[in-house]
Coordinates of C-alpha atoms in Angstrom, one line a residue:
Chain A
X175 CA -116.4 -110.7 -34.1
X176 CA -115.4 -107.5 -35.9
X177 CA -112.6 -106.9 -33.3
X178 CA -110.9 -110.1 -34.1
X179 CA -111.8 -110.6 -37.8
X180 CA -108.8 -109.6 -40.0
X181 CA -109.3 -107.0 -42.7
X182 CA -108.5 -109.6 -45.4
X183 CA -108.5 -113.3 -45.2
X184 CA -107.4 -115.5 -48.1
X185 CA -108.2 -119.2 -48.1
X186 CA -107.0 -121.8 -50.5
X187 CA -106.6 -119.4 -53.5
X188 CA -106.1 -121.2 -56.8
X189 CA -105.5 -119.5 -60.2
X190 CA -104.9 -121.3 -63.4
X191 CA -103.8 -119.7 -66.6
X192 CA -104.4 -122.2 -69.4
X193 CA -103.0 -125.5 -68.3
X194 CA -100.6 -123.9 -65.8
X195 CA -101.5 -123.5 -62.1
X196 CA -100.1 -120.1 -61.2
X197 CA -101.4 -120.1 -57.6
X198 CA -101.7 -123.5 -55.9
X199 CA -103.6 -122.8 -52.8
X200 CA -102.6 -119.6 -51.0
X201 CA -103.7 -118.9 -47.4
X202 CA -102.9 -115.8 -45.4
X203 CA -104.6 -113.0 -43.4
X204 CA -103.9 -109.3 -43.2
X205 CA -104.9 -107.3 -40.2
X206 CA -105.8 -103.6 -40.2
X207 CA -102.7 -101.4 -40.2
X208 CA -100.3 -104.2 -41.2
X209 CA -97.6 -103.8 -43.7
X210 CA -97.3 -107.0 -45.6
X211 CA -94.5 -107.7 -48.2
X212 CA -94.7 -110.5 -50.7
X213 CA -91.4 -111.6 -52.1
X214 CA -90.3 -114.3 -54.5
X215 CA -88.6 -115.0 -57.8
X216 CA -90.2 -113.8 -61.0
X217 CA -92.9 -116.3 -62.0
X218 CA -93.7 -117.3 -58.5
X219 CA -97.2 -115.9 -58.8
X220 CA -96.9 -112.7 -56.8
X221 CA -98.5 -110.2 -59.2
X222 CA -101.2 -112.7 -60.1
X223 CA -102.0 -113.0 -56.3
X224 CA -102.2 -109.3 -56.0
X225 CA -104.6 -109.0 -59.0
X226 CA -106.7 -111.8 -57.4
X227 CA -107.0 -109.8 -54.2
X228 CA -108.9 -106.9 -55.8
X229 CA -110.5 -109.3 -58.3
X230 CA -108.9 -107.7 -61.4
X231 CA -108.6 -111.4 -62.3
X232 CA -111.0 -114.0 -60.8
X233 CA -109.5 -116.9 -58.9
X234 CA -110.5 -120.4 -59.9
X235 CA -110.9 -121.7 -56.4
X236 CA -110.6 -120.5 -52.8
X237 CA -112.1 -117.6 -50.9
X238 CA -111.3 -114.0 -50.3
X239 CA -113.0 -112.5 -47.2
X240 CA -112.9 -108.7 -46.9
X241 CA -113.9 -107.5 -43.4
X242 CA -115.4 -111.0 -42.8
X243 CA -117.5 -111.1 -45.9
X244 CA -116.7 -113.2 -49.0
X245 CA -116.1 -111.1 -52.1
X246 CA -116.4 -112.1 -55.8
X247 CA -119.5 -114.2 -55.3
X248 CA -123.2 -113.3 -55.0
X249 CA -126.3 -115.1 -54.1
X250 CA -129.0 -115.1 -56.8
X251 CA -132.1 -117.3 -56.7
X252 CA -130.5 -119.4 -53.9
X253 CA -127.5 -120.1 -56.1
X254 CA -123.9 -119.0 -55.5
X255 CA -122.6 -117.4 -58.7
X256 CA -119.7 -115.2 -59.6
X257 CA -120.2 -111.5 -59.2
X258 CA -120.3 -109.4 -62.3
X259 CA -117.7 -106.7 -63.1
X260 CA -120.2 -104.1 -62.0
X261 CA -120.9 -105.8 -58.7
X262 CA -117.2 -105.9 -57.9
X263 CA -116.7 -102.2 -58.4
X264 CA -117.6 -101.0 -54.8
X265 CA -115.1 -103.5 -53.4
X266 CA -112.3 -102.3 -55.6
X267 CA -112.8 -98.7 -54.4
X268 CA -112.0 -100.0 -50.9
X269 CA -108.8 -101.7 -51.9
X270 CA -106.8 -99.5 -54.2
X271 CA -103.9 -100.5 -56.4
X272 CA -100.6 -99.0 -57.6
X273 CA -98.9 -100.5 -60.6
X274 CA -95.4 -101.2 -61.7
X275 CA -95.8 -99.0 -64.8
X276 CA -97.8 -96.2 -63.0
X277 CA -100.7 -96.4 -65.6
X278 CA -101.7 -92.7 -65.2
X279 CA -104.2 -91.5 -67.7
X280 CA -102.0 -89.8 -70.3
X281 CA -104.7 -87.2 -71.4
X282 CA -105.2 -85.9 -67.8
X283 CA -103.0 -83.7 -65.6
X284 CA -101.7 -85.0 -62.3
X285 CA -104.6 -83.3 -60.5
X286 CA -107.2 -84.6 -63.0
X287 CA -105.9 -88.1 -62.7
X288 CA -106.4 -87.9 -58.9
X289 CA -109.9 -86.4 -58.9
X290 CA -111.3 -88.6 -61.7
X291 CA -112.5 -91.6 -59.8
X292 CA -113.6 -89.8 -56.6
X293 CA -115.8 -87.5 -58.7
X294 CA -116.9 -89.8 -61.4
X295 CA -117.2 -93.1 -59.4
X296 CA -117.9 -92.0 -55.9
X297 CA -119.9 -89.0 -57.0
X298 CA -118.3 -86.6 -54.6
X299 CA -118.3 -82.8 -55.1
X300 CA -115.5 -81.7 -57.3
X301 CA -114.4 -78.7 -55.2
X302 CA -114.0 -80.9 -52.1
X303 CA -112.1 -83.6 -54.0
X304 CA -109.9 -81.0 -55.6
X305 CA -108.9 -79.6 -52.2
X306 CA -108.1 -83.1 -51.0
X307 CA -106.2 -83.9 -54.1
X308 CA -104.0 -80.9 -53.7
X309 CA -103.3 -81.9 -50.1
X310 CA -102.4 -85.4 -51.4
X311 CA -100.1 -84.0 -54.0
X312 CA -98.4 -81.9 -51.3
X313 CA -98.1 -85.1 -49.2
X314 CA -96.3 -87.0 -51.9
X315 CA -94.1 -83.8 -52.4
X316 CA -95.6 -82.9 -55.8
X317 CA -97.6 -79.8 -54.9
X318 CA -95.9 -77.9 -57.7
X319 CA -96.7 -80.5 -60.4
X320 CA -100.5 -80.5 -60.2
X321 CA -101.0 -79.2 -63.8
X322 CA -98.3 -81.4 -65.4
X323 CA -99.3 -84.2 -67.8
X324 CA -97.8 -87.6 -67.2
X325 CA -95.4 -87.4 -70.1
X326 CA -93.9 -84.3 -68.6
X327 CA -93.0 -86.1 -65.3
X328 CA -90.2 -88.4 -64.3
X329 CA -91.1 -92.0 -63.5
X330 CA -90.7 -91.3 -59.8
X331 CA -93.1 -88.3 -60.0
X332 CA -95.6 -90.4 -62.0
X333 CA -95.6 -93.1 -59.5
X334 CA -96.1 -90.7 -56.6
X335 CA -99.1 -89.2 -58.5
X336 CA -100.4 -92.8 -58.9
X337 CA -100.1 -93.3 -55.2
X338 CA -102.0 -90.1 -54.6
X339 CA -104.6 -91.3 -57.1
X340 CA -105.1 -94.5 -55.1
X341 CA -105.2 -92.6 -51.8
X342 CA -107.9 -90.2 -53.1
X343 CA -110.4 -93.1 -53.0
X344 CA -109.8 -93.3 -49.3
X345 CA -109.2 -97.0 -49.5
X346 CA -108.9 -99.2 -46.4
X347 CA -105.9 -101.1 -47.9
X348 CA -103.4 -100.4 -50.7
X349 CA -101.9 -103.0 -53.1
X350 CA -98.5 -102.1 -54.4
X351 CA -97.4 -104.2 -57.4
X352 CA -93.6 -103.8 -57.7
X353 CA -94.0 -100.0 -57.7
X354 CA -90.3 -99.2 -57.8
X355 CA -89.2 -101.9 -60.3
X356 CA -89.6 -99.6 -63.4
X357 CA -87.7 -96.8 -61.8
X358 CA -84.1 -95.7 -62.0
X359 CA -82.2 -96.2 -58.8
X360 CA -82.1 -92.5 -57.9
X361 CA -85.9 -92.3 -58.3
X362 CA -86.8 -95.4 -56.2
X363 CA -85.9 -93.5 -53.0
X364 CA -88.6 -90.9 -53.3
X365 CA -91.3 -93.5 -53.9
X366 CA -90.1 -95.7 -51.0
X367 CA -90.1 -92.6 -48.8
X368 CA -93.9 -92.1 -49.5
X369 CA -94.5 -95.8 -48.8
X370 CA -92.7 -95.4 -45.4
X371 CA -94.8 -92.4 -44.6
X372 CA -98.0 -94.5 -45.3
X373 CA -96.8 -97.3 -43.2
X374 CA -96.0 -94.9 -40.3
X375 CA -99.6 -93.5 -40.6
X376 CA -101.0 -97.0 -40.1
X377 CA -102.2 -97.6 -43.7
X378 CA -102.7 -101.3 -44.4
X379 CA -100.5 -102.2 -47.4
X380 CA -99.8 -105.4 -49.3
X381 CA -96.7 -104.9 -51.4
X382 CA -95.0 -107.1 -54.0
X383 CA -91.5 -105.9 -53.7
X384 CA -87.9 -106.6 -54.6
X385 CA -86.7 -103.8 -52.3
X386 CA -85.2 -106.0 -49.6
X387 CA -84.1 -102.9 -47.6
X388 CA -87.7 -101.8 -47.5
X389 CA -89.0 -105.2 -46.7
X390 CA -86.6 -105.6 -43.8
X391 CA -87.1 -102.2 -42.2
X392 CA -90.8 -101.4 -42.9
X393 CA -92.7 -104.6 -43.4
X394 CA -94.5 -106.2 -40.3
X395 CA -94.6 -109.5 -42.1
X396 CA -93.0 -111.0 -45.2
X397 CA -94.6 -113.7 -47.3
X398 CA -92.2 -115.7 -49.5
X399 CA -93.7 -117.3 -52.5
X400 CA -92.3 -120.0 -54.7
X401 CA -94.0 -121.7 -57.7
X402 CA -97.5 -120.6 -56.6
X403 CA -97.2 -121.5 -53.0
X404 CA -96.4 -119.7 -49.8
X405 CA -93.2 -121.3 -48.6
X406 CA -92.3 -119.1 -45.6
X407 CA -93.8 -116.2 -43.8
X408 CA -93.4 -114.2 -40.6
X409 CA -91.3 -111.3 -39.2
X410 CA -89.0 -110.2 -42.0
X411 CA -85.9 -109.9 -39.8
X412 CA -86.2 -113.4 -38.6
X413 CA -87.5 -115.0 -41.8
X414 CA -84.8 -113.4 -44.0
X415 CA -82.0 -114.0 -41.6
X416 CA -82.8 -117.7 -41.0
X417 CA -84.3 -119.2 -44.2
X418 CA -86.0 -122.6 -43.4
X419 CA -86.2 -123.7 -47.0
X420 CA -83.5 -124.0 -49.6
X421 CA -85.7 -121.9 -52.0
X422 CA -85.7 -118.9 -49.7
X423 CA -82.0 -119.3 -48.9
X424 CA -81.3 -119.2 -52.7
X425 CA -83.6 -116.2 -53.2
X426 CA -82.0 -114.2 -50.3
X427 CA -78.7 -115.1 -51.8
X428 CA -79.7 -113.8 -55.3
X429 CA -81.2 -110.5 -54.4
X430 CA -79.1 -107.5 -53.5
X431 CA -80.2 -104.7 -51.3
Chain B
X110 CA -110.3 -69.9 -120.0
X111 CA -113.4 -68.1 -121.1
X112 CA -115.4 -71.4 -120.6
X113 CA -114.1 -71.6 -117.0
X114 CA -115.1 -68.0 -116.4
X115 CA -118.6 -68.4 -117.9
X116 CA -119.1 -71.7 -116.0
X117 CA -117.7 -70.3 -112.8
X118 CA -121.1 -69.9 -111.0
X119 CA -121.8 -73.6 -111.8
X120 CA -118.4 -74.5 -110.5
X121 CA -119.1 -72.7 -107.2
X122 CA -122.4 -74.7 -106.8
X123 CA -120.5 -77.9 -107.6
X124 CA -117.8 -77.1 -105.1
X125 CA -120.4 -76.5 -102.5
X126 CA -122.2 -79.7 -103.3
X127 CA -118.9 -81.7 -103.1
X128 CA -118.1 -80.1 -99.8
X129 CA -121.4 -80.8 -98.1
X130 CA -121.7 -84.4 -99.5
X131 CA -118.2 -85.0 -98.1
X132 CA -119.2 -83.6 -94.7
X133 CA -122.5 -85.6 -94.6
X134 CA -120.7 -88.8 -95.7
X135 CA -117.9 -88.4 -93.3
X136 CA -120.1 -87.7 -90.2
X137 CA -122.4 -90.6 -90.9
X138 CA -119.7 -93.1 -91.9
X139 CA -117.5 -92.2 -89.0
X140 CA -120.3 -92.5 -86.4
X141 CA -121.5 -95.8 -87.9
X142 CA -117.9 -97.1 -88.1
X143 CA -117.2 -96.2 -84.5
X144 CA -120.5 -97.8 -83.4
X145 CA -119.8 -101.0 -85.2
X146 CA -116.2 -101.1 -83.9
X147 CA -117.5 -100.7 -80.3
X148 CA -120.2 -103.3 -80.9
X149 CA -117.7 -105.8 -82.3
X150 CA -115.3 -105.4 -79.3
X151 CA -114.7 -108.7 -77.5
X152 CA -117.1 -110.5 -79.9
X153 CA -116.7 -112.8 -82.8
X154 CA -118.3 -110.3 -85.2
X155 CA -118.4 -112.4 -88.3
X156 CA -121.1 -110.2 -89.9
X157 CA -118.9 -107.1 -89.5
X158 CA -115.9 -109.0 -90.9
X159 CA -117.9 -110.0 -94.0
X160 CA -119.2 -106.5 -94.4
X161 CA -115.9 -104.7 -94.2
X162 CA -114.3 -107.4 -96.4
X163 CA -116.9 -106.8 -99.2
X164 CA -117.0 -103.0 -99.0
X165 CA -113.3 -102.5 -98.7
X166 CA -112.7 -104.9 -101.6
X167 CA -115.3 -103.6 -104.1
X168 CA -114.5 -100.7 -106.3
X169 CA -116.3 -97.6 -105.3
X170 CA -117.7 -97.2 -108.8
X171 CA -119.3 -100.6 -108.6
X172 CA -121.0 -99.8 -105.3
X173 CA -122.1 -96.5 -106.7
X174 CA -123.6 -97.9 -109.9
X175 CA -125.3 -100.6 -107.9
X176 CA -127.0 -98.1 -105.6
X177 CA -128.0 -95.9 -108.5
X178 CA -129.0 -98.5 -111.1
X179 CA -129.9 -101.7 -109.3
X180 CA -131.6 -100.5 -106.1
X181 CA -134.5 -98.9 -108.1
X182 CA -135.4 -102.4 -109.2
X183 CA -135.9 -103.2 -105.6
X184 CA -138.2 -100.2 -105.2
X185 CA -135.5 -98.0 -103.6
X186 CA -134.9 -95.0 -105.8
X187 CA -132.7 -92.5 -104.0
X188 CA -131.8 -90.4 -107.0
X189 CA -128.3 -89.3 -107.9
X190 CA -127.2 -87.6 -104.7
X191 CA -128.9 -90.0 -102.5
X192 CA -127.4 -93.0 -104.2
X193 CA -123.9 -91.4 -104.1
X194 CA -124.2 -90.6 -100.4
X195 CA -125.4 -94.2 -99.7
X196 CA -122.6 -95.7 -101.7
X197 CA -119.9 -93.7 -100.1
X198 CA -121.3 -94.2 -96.6
X199 CA -121.4 -98.0 -97.2
X200 CA -117.7 -98.0 -98.3
X201 CA -116.6 -95.4 -95.7
X202 CA -118.2 -97.2 -92.8
X203 CA -116.3 -100.3 -93.7
X204 CA -113.0 -98.5 -93.6
X205 CA -113.8 -96.5 -90.5
X206 CA -115.0 -99.6 -88.6
X207 CA -111.6 -101.3 -89.3
X208 CA -109.7 -98.1 -88.3
X209 CA -111.6 -97.8 -85.0
X210 CA -111.3 -101.6 -84.3
X211 CA -107.6 -101.5 -84.7
X212 CA -107.4 -98.3 -82.6
X213 CA -109.4 -99.9 -79.8
X214 CA -107.1 -102.8 -79.8
X215 CA -104.1 -100.5 -79.7
X216 CA -105.2 -98.8 -76.4
X217 CA -102.8 -99.8 -73.6
X218 CA -104.6 -102.5 -71.6
X219 CA -102.8 -101.2 -68.5
X220 CA -104.9 -98.0 -68.6
X221 CA -108.1 -100.1 -68.6
X222 CA -106.7 -102.2 -65.7
X223 CA -106.0 -99.0 -63.8
X224 CA -109.5 -97.7 -64.4
X225 CA -111.0 -101.0 -63.3
X226 CA -108.9 -100.9 -60.1
X227 CA -110.4 -97.4 -59.4
X228 CA -113.9 -98.9 -59.6
X229 CA -114.8 -97.3 -62.9
X230 CA -117.8 -99.0 -64.6
X231 CA -117.4 -100.1 -68.3
X232 CA -119.3 -97.1 -69.8
X233 CA -117.3 -94.6 -67.8
X234 CA -114.0 -96.3 -68.7
X235 CA -114.9 -96.2 -72.3
X236 CA -115.9 -92.5 -72.3
X237 CA -113.2 -91.1 -69.9
X238 CA -110.2 -93.4 -70.6
X239 CA -110.5 -95.5 -73.7
X240 CA -112.1 -93.2 -76.3
X241 CA -109.6 -90.3 -75.7
X242 CA -106.8 -92.7 -76.5
X243 CA -108.7 -94.0 -79.6
X244 CA -109.1 -90.4 -80.8
X245 CA -105.4 -90.0 -80.8
X246 CA -104.5 -93.3 -82.3
X247 CA -107.1 -93.2 -85.0
X248 CA -106.5 -89.6 -86.1
X249 CA -103.9 -90.2 -88.7
X250 CA -105.4 -93.3 -90.4
X251 CA -108.9 -91.7 -90.3
X252 CA -107.7 -88.4 -91.9
X253 CA -105.6 -90.4 -94.4
X254 CA -108.7 -92.3 -95.5
X255 CA -110.7 -89.0 -95.7
X256 CA -108.1 -87.3 -97.8
X257 CA -108.4 -90.2 -100.3
X258 CA -112.1 -90.2 -100.0
X259 CA -112.4 -86.6 -101.2
X260 CA -111.0 -87.7 -104.6
X261 CA -113.3 -90.6 -104.8
X262 CA -116.3 -88.2 -104.7
X263 CA -115.4 -87.3 -108.3
X264 CA -116.8 -90.8 -109.2
X265 CA -120.2 -89.5 -108.3
X266 CA -120.3 -87.7 -111.7
X267 CA -120.8 -91.1 -113.2
X268 CA -124.3 -91.2 -111.7
X269 CA -125.1 -87.6 -112.7
X270 CA -124.3 -85.9 -109.4
X271 CA -123.6 -82.3 -110.3
X272 CA -120.4 -82.1 -108.3
X273 CA -117.0 -80.7 -109.5
X274 CA -116.1 -83.5 -111.9
X275 CA -119.5 -83.5 -113.5
X276 CA -119.4 -79.7 -114.3
X277 CA -115.8 -80.1 -115.5
X278 CA -116.8 -82.8 -118.0
X279 CA -119.8 -80.8 -119.3
X280 CA -117.5 -77.7 -119.7
X281 CA -114.9 -79.8 -121.5
X282 CA -117.4 -80.6 -124.2
X283 CA -117.7 -76.9 -125.1
X284 CA -114.1 -75.8 -124.4
X285 CA -111.1 -75.3 -126.7
X286 CA -108.8 -75.3 -123.6
X287 CA -109.3 -78.6 -121.8
X288 CA -106.0 -78.3 -119.8
X289 CA -107.1 -75.3 -117.8
X290 CA -110.4 -77.0 -116.9
X291 CA -108.7 -80.3 -115.9
X292 CA -106.1 -78.5 -113.8
X293 CA -108.8 -76.4 -112.1
X294 CA -110.8 -79.5 -111.2
X295 CA -107.7 -81.2 -109.9
X296 CA -106.9 -78.2 -107.8
X297 CA -110.3 -78.2 -106.2
X298 CA -110.0 -81.8 -105.1
X299 CA -106.4 -81.3 -104.0
X300 CA -107.4 -78.2 -102.0
X301 CA -110.1 -80.1 -100.1
X302 CA -107.8 -83.0 -99.4
X303 CA -105.1 -80.6 -98.3
X304 CA -107.4 -79.0 -95.8
X305 CA -108.0 -82.5 -94.3
X306 CA -104.3 -83.2 -94.2
X307 CA -103.4 -79.8 -92.7
X308 CA -106.1 -80.2 -90.0
X309 CA -104.7 -83.6 -89.2
X310 CA -101.1 -82.3 -88.9
X311 CA -102.2 -79.4 -86.7
X312 CA -104.4 -81.4 -84.4
X313 CA -101.9 -84.3 -84.2
X314 CA -99.1 -81.9 -83.4
X315 CA -101.1 -80.1 -80.8
X316 CA -102.1 -83.4 -79.1
X317 CA -98.5 -84.7 -79.1
X318 CA -97.2 -81.5 -77.5
X319 CA -99.9 -81.5 -74.9
X320 CA -100.3 -85.2 -74.1
X321 CA -97.1 -86.8 -75.2
X322 CA -96.7 -89.7 -77.7
X323 CA -100.0 -91.4 -78.7
X324 CA -99.0 -94.8 -77.4
X325 CA -98.5 -93.6 -73.9
X326 CA -95.5 -92.3 -72.0
X327 CA -94.9 -95.4 -69.8

């Protein structure tokens, strides 16, 4: 089965915030090595969906299967109950996340930010992790910034450190939550270049993005969300060129490349 | 002036007593305040609310006299210094607990979210991510309270603690030159408070230069 089972399978995902249903039953699968882009107007539930995927927030209904096994629930005394925060931690280390606002730890240097979780969470030897972190910094073209604190770096540099921090966990998939939205136009390019590199290396990524150029040229599949539902999905070139719903047509019209 | 000179050895003892009482009270009240703030996090801590309301509201002198005069009736006789330390710890803990509660709430929740996404368990998150931010956010209100607290220690003379104000009042009784004595006592308290304020400025400035603004650079 493992040959055909997708890396991630989402079935009927529902999330309510108060009285409002933010996600109204989301289904999709992600295969190993796929680059999936989630697009949609603000308020369509994209970021909520991404946070449900690594269970930063718990869905109210539906299932998330990671490598064929359901996550977020455990069996105890013959009863199916929600997993505790501690029980979710191993899963989160396999599906790392990069945030819109970088969220680097401000009291740690670039290098310390990267080695923190591999050393303290995975318990790996510091010397080995440091060598890997330096290689990751070089990969995101920041080898010269390893001793800089976040406040000394530009937004583009901070975001590339955040990507290196996520990669240092050696995750099997990466979640990108509008990672270029907080950046000035001239800084978006350097972050998108790193995302292109990752896609070329075969990294599985799920990105919420407004960068239509990136979605068209890099994504294997695009998922268009509208009001908590997946309205269209498929090959980005086809889907974006021939919208089947008025909502996607309006969205494509409204966004600029 | 001659009274001040003759009493100087007693003043030195009094300054020493004031300093170590301040240190003991500060360490105990800070740790208790922090512990209570952490315990109260994400809870409806009605008991703590009541406690901080009472002890932030009551005059220090009332708490002091209660510990010194009333507790012995309950079989708890701590003596002058013991009563003073208990009273100031009771009041200080209330203030520190509120300072740390507010600081914990002020930590950017996005840092906690990032730590969770990296698989960091709650204790590790607290120690490695949250508390370093709390230290920075709490530094100024904490030091401001302490600078005020130094002066409050002069109230301990009311329960016969032989600290600076006590010795000053005894010296005044035999002096023809009260102004010098009063100014001297004032200078001692102001000097201790100034040390706290200078330390706060230096540490705060150093942290800002090294780590950027306290509320995060994002």
